[in-house]
PDB file of C-alpha atoms and ligand atoms in Angstrom:
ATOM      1  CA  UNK G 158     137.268-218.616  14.330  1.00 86.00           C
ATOM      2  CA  UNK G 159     137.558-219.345  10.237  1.00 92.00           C
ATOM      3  CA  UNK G 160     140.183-217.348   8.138  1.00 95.00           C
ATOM      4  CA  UNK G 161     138.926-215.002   5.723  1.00 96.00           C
ATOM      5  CA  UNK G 162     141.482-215.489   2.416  1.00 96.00           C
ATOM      6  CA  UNK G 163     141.430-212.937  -0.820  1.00 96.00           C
ATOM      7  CA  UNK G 164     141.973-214.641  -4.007  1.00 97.00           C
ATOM      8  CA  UNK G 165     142.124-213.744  -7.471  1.00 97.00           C
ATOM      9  CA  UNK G 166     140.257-216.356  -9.173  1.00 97.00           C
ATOM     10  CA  UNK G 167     137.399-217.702 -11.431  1.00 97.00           C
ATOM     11  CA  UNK G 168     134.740-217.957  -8.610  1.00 97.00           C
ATOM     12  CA  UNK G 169     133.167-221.226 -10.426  1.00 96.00           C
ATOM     13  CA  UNK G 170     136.327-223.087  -9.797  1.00 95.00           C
ATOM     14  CA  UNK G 171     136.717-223.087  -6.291  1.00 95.00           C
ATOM     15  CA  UNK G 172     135.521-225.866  -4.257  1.00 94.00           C
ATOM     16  CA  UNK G 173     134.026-224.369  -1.420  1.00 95.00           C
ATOM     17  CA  UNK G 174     130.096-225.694   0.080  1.00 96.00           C
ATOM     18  CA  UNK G 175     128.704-222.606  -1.363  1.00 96.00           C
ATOM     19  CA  UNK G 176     129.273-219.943  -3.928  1.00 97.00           C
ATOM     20  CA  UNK G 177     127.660-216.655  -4.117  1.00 97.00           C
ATOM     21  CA  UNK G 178     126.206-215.045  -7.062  1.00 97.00           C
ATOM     22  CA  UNK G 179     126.117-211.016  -8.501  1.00 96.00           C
ATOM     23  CA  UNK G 180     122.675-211.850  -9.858  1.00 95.00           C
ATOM     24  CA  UNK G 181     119.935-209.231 -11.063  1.00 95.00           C
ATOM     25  CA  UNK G 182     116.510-209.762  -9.567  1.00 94.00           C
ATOM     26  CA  UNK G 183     115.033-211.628 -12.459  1.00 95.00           C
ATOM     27  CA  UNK G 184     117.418-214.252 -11.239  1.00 96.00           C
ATOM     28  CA  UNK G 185     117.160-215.393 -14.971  1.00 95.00           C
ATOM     29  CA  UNK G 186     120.887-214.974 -16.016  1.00 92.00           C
ATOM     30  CA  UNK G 187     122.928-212.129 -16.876  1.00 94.00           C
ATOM     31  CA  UNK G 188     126.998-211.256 -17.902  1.00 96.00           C
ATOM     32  CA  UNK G 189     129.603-211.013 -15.931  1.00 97.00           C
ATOM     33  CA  UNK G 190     129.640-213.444 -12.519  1.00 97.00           C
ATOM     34  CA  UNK G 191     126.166-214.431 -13.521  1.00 97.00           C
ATOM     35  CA  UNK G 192     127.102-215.451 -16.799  1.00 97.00           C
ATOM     36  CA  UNK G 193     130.321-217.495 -15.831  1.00 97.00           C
ATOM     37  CA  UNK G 194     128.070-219.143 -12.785  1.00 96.00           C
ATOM     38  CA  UNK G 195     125.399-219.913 -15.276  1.00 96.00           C
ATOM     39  CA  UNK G 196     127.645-221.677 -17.691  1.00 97.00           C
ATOM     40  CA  UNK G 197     129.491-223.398 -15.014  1.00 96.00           C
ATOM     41  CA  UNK G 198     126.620-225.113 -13.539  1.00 96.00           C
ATOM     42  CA  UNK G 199     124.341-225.765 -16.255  1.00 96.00           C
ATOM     43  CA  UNK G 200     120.766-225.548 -17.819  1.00 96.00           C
ATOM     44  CA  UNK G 201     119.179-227.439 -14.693  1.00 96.00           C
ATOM     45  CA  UNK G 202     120.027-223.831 -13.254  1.00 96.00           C
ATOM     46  CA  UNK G 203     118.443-221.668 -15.149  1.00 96.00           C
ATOM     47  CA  UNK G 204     114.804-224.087 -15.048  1.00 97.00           C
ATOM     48  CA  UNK G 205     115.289-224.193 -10.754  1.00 96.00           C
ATOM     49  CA  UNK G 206     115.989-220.086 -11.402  1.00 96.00           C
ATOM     50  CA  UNK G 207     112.270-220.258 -13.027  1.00 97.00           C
ATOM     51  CA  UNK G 208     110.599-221.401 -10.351  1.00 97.00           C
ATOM     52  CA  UNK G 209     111.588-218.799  -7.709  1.00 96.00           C
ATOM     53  CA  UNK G 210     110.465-215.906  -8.958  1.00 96.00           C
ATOM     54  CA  UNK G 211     112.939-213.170  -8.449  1.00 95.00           C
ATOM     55  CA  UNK G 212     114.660-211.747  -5.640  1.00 95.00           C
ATOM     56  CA  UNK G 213     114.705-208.179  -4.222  1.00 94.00           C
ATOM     57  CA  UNK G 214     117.580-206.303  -4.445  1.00 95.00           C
ATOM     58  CA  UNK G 215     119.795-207.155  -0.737  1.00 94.00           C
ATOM     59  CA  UNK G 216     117.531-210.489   0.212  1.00 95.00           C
ATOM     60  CA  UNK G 217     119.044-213.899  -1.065  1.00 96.00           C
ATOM     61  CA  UNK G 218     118.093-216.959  -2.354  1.00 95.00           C
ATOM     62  CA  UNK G 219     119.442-220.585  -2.614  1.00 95.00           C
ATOM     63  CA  UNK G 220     119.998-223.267  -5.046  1.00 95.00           C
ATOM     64  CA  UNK G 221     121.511-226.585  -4.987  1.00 95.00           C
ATOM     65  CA  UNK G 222     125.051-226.223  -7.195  1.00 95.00           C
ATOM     66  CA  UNK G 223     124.162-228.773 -10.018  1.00 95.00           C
ATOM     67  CA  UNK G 224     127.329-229.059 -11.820  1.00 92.00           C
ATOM     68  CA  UNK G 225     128.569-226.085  -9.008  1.00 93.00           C
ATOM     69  CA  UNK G 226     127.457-225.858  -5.287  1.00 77.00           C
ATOM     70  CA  UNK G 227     125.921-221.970  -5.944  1.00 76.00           C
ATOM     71  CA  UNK G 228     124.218-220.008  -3.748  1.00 83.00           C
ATOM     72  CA  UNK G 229     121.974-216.764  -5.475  1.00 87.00           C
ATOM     73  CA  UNK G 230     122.398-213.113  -4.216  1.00 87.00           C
ATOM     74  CA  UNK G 231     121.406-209.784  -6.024  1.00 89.00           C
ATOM     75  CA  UNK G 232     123.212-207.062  -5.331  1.00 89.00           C
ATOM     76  CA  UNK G 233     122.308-203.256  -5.038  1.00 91.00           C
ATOM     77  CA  UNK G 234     122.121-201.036  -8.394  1.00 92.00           C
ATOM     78  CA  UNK G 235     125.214-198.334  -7.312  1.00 91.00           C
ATOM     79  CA  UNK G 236     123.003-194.418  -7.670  1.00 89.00           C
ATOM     80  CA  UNK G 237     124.907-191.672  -5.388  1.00 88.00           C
ATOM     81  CA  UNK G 238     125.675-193.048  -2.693  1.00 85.00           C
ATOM     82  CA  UNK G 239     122.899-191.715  -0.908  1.00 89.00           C
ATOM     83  CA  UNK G 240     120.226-194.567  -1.546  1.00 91.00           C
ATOM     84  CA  UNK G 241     121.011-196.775   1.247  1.00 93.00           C
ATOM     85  CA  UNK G 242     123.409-198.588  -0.933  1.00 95.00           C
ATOM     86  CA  UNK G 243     125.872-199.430   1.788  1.00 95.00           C
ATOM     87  CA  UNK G 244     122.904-200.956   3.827  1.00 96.00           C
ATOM     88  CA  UNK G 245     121.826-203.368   0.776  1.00 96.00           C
ATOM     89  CA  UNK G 246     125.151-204.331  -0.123  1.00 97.00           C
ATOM     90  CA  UNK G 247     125.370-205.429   3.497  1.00 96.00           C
ATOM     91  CA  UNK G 248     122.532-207.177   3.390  1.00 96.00           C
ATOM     92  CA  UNK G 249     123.316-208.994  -0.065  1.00 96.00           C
ATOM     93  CA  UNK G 250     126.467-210.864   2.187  1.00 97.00           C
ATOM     94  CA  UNK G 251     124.566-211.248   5.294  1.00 97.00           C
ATOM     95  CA  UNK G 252     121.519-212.748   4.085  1.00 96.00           C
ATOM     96  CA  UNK G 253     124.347-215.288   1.976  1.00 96.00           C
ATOM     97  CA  UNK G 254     125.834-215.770   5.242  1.00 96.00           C
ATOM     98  CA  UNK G 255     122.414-216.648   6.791  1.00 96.00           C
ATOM     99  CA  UNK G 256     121.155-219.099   4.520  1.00 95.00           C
ATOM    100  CA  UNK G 257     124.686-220.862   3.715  1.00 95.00           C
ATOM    101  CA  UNK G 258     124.924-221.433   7.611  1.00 95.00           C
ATOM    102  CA  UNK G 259     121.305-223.004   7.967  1.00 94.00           C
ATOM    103  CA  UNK G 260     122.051-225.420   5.346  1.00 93.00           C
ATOM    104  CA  UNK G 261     125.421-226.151   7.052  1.00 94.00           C
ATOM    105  CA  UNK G 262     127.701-224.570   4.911  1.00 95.00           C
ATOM    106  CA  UNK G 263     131.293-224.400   6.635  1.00 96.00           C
ATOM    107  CA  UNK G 264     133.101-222.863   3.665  1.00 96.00           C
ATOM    108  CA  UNK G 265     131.454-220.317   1.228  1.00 96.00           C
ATOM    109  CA  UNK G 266     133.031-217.781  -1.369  1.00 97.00           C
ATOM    110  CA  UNK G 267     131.883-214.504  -2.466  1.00 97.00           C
ATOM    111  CA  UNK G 268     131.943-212.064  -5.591  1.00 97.00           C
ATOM    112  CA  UNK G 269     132.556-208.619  -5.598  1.00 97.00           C
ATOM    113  CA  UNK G 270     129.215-207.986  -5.286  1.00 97.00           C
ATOM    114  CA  UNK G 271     128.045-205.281  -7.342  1.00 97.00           C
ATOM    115  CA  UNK G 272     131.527-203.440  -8.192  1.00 97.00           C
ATOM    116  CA  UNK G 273     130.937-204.758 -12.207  1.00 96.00           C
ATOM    117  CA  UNK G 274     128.095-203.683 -14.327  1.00 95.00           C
ATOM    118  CA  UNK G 275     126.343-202.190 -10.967  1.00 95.00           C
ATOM    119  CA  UNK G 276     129.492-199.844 -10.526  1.00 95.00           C
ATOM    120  CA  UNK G 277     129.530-200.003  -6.578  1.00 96.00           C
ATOM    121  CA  UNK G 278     133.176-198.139  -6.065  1.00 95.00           C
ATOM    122  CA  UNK G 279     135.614-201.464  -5.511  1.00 95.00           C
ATOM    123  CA  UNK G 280     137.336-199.390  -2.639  1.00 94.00           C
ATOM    124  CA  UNK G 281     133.757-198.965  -0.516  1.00 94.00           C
ATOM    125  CA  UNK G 282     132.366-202.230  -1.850  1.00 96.00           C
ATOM    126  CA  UNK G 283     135.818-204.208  -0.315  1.00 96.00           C
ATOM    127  CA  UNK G 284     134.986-201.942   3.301  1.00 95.00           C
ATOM    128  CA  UNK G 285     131.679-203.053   3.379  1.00 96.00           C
ATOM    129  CA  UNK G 286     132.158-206.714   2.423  1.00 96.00           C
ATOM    130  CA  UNK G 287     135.290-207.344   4.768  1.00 96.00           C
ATOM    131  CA  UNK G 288     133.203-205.686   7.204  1.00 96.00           C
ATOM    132  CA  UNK G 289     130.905-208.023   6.999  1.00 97.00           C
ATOM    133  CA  UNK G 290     132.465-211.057   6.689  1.00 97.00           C
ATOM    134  CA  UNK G 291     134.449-210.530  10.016  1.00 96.00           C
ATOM    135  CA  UNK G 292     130.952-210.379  11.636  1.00 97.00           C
ATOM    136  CA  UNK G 293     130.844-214.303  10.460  1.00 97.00           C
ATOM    137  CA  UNK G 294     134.181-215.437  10.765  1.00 96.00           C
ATOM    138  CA  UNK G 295     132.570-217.518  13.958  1.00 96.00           C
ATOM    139  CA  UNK G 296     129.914-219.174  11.895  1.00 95.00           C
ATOM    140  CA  UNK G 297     132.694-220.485   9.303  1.00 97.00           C
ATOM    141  CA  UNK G 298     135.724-222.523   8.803  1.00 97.00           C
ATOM    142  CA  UNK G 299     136.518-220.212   5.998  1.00 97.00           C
ATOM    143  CA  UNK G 300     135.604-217.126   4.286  1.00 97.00           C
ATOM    144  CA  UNK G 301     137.035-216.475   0.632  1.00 97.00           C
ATOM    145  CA  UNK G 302     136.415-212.824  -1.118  1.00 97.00           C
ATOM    146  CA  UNK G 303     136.818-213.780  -4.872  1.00 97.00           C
ATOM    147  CA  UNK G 304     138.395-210.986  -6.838  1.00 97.00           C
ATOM    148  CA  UNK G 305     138.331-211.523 -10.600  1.00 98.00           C
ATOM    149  CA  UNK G 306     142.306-209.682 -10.977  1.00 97.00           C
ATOM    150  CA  UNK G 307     145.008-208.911  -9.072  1.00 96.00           C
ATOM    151  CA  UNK G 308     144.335-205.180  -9.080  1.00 95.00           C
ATOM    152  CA  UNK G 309     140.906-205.283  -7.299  1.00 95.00           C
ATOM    153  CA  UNK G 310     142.580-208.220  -4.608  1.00 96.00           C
ATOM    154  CA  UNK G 311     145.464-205.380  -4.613  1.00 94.00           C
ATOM    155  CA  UNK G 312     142.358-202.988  -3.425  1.00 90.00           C
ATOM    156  CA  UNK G 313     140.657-205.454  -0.741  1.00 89.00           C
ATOM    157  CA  UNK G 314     144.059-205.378   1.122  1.00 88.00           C
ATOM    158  CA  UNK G 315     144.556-201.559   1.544  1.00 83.00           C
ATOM    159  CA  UNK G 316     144.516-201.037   5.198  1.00 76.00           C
ATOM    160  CA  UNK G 317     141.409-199.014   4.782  1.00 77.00           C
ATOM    161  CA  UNK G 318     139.383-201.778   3.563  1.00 76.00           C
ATOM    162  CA  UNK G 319     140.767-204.643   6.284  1.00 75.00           C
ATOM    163  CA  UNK G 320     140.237-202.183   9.176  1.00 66.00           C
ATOM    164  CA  UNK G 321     136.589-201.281   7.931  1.00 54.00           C
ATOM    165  CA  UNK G 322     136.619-197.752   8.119  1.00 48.00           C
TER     166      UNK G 322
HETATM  167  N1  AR6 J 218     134.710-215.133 -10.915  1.00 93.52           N
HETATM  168  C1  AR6 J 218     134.858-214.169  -9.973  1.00 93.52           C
HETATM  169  N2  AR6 J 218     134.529-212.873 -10.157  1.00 93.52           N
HETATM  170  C2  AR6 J 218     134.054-212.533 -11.378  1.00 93.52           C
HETATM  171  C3  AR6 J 218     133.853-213.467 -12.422  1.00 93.52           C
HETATM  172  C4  AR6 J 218     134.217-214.830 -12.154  1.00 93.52           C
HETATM  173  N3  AR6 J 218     134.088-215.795 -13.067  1.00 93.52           N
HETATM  174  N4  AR6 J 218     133.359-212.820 -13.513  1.00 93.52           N
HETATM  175  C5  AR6 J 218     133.236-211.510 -13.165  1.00 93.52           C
HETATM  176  N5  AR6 J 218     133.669-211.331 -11.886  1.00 93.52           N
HETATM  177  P1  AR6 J 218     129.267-208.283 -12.182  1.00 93.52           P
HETATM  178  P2  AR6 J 218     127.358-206.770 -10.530  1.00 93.52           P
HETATM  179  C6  AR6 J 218     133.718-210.095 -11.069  1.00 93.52           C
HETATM  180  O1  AR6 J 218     129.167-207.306 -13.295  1.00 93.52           O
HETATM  181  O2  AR6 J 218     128.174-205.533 -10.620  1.00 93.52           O
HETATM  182  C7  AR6 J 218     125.025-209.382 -14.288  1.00 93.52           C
HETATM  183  O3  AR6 J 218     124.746-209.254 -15.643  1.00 93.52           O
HETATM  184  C8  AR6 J 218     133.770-208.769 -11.771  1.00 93.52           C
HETATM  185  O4  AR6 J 218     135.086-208.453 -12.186  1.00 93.52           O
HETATM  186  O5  AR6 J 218     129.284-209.736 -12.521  1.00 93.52           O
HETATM  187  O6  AR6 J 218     126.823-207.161  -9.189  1.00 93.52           O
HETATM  188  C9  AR6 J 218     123.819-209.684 -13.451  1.00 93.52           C
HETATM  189  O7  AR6 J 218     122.862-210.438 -14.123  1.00 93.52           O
HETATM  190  C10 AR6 J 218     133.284-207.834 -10.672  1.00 93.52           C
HETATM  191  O8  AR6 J 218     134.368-207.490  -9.802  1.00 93.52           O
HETATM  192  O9  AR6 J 218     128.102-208.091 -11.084  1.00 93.52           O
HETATM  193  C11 AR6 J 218     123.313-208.319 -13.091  1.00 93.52           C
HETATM  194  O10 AR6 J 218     122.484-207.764 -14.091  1.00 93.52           O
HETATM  195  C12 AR6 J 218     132.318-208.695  -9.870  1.00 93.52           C
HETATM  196  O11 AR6 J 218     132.524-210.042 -10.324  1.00 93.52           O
HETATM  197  C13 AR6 J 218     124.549-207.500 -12.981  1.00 93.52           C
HETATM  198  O12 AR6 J 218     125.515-208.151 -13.807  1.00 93.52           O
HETATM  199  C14 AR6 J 218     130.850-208.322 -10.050  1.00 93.52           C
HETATM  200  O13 AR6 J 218     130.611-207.915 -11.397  1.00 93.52           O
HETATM  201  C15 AR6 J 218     125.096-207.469 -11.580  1.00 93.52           C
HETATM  202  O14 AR6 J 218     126.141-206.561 -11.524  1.00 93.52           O
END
């Protein structure tokens, strides 16, 4: 069974087989994760971005890492809570899970999915993806939730979030 780590770090410098992205369904680019991803790996992103016309909110799609080994996810817009959101935010890290095992991924790192611009609550958004992860923890030799500060890797370890309820 893999280890699933929290980190506080600058997703685009980890070397893991496959990085996840906090895209928006245009898959053309965007702030935050996106941006930093974008930059990271390169124009030859952006022009293989163009050619797979979008991605619905909670499905995933893949691209080879150019200067980065990325992997593309959207997540789910935040409403009330009442929109399914926990169900597409699920499915944003299990379809990343699915298609980073069938190319053989062993070790793949994730975003916050979602808790930036989206405004998913951090607290429900950690639940959900620790939840999630420990579903996979078979399928990987390691499992790394990327926070971007200490604070929100302070918030993935409350006992709430680790024990998924
Ligand atoms: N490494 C790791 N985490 C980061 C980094 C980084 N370099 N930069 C930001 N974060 P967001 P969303 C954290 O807003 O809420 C984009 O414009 C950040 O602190 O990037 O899913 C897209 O194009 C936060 O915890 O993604 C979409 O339009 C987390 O990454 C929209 O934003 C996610 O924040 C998606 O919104």
């Amino acid at each position: 069974m893999g280890r699933i780590r929290i980190v506080t770090a600058d997703i685009t410098r980890l070397k893991v087989d496959a990085i996840v992205n906090a895209a928006n369904s245009t898959l053309l680019g965007g702030g935050g994760v996106d941006g930093a991803i974008h930059r990271a790996a390169g124009a030859e992103l952006l022009a293989y971005c163009r050619t797979l016309g979008g991605c619905p909110t909670g499905e995933a799609r893949i691209t080879p890492g150019f200067n980065l080994p990325a992997q593309w996810i959207v997540g789910p817009v935040w409403q009330d809570g009442d929109q399914d959101e926990p169900e597409l935010l699920r499915d944003c890290y299990l379809n990343s899970f699915k298609l980073a095992s069938e190319q053989g991924c062993r070790t793949i790192a994730f975003p916050a999915i979602s808790t930036g611009v989206y405004g998913y609550p951090k607290r429900n958004a950690a639940t959900e993806a620790l939840s999630v992860m420990g579903d996979w923890r078979d399928g990987f030799d390691e499992i790394t939730a990327c926070c971007f500060s200490q604070s929100d890797a302070d918030l993935a370890l409350c006992p709430e979030c680790l024990m998924g309820d």
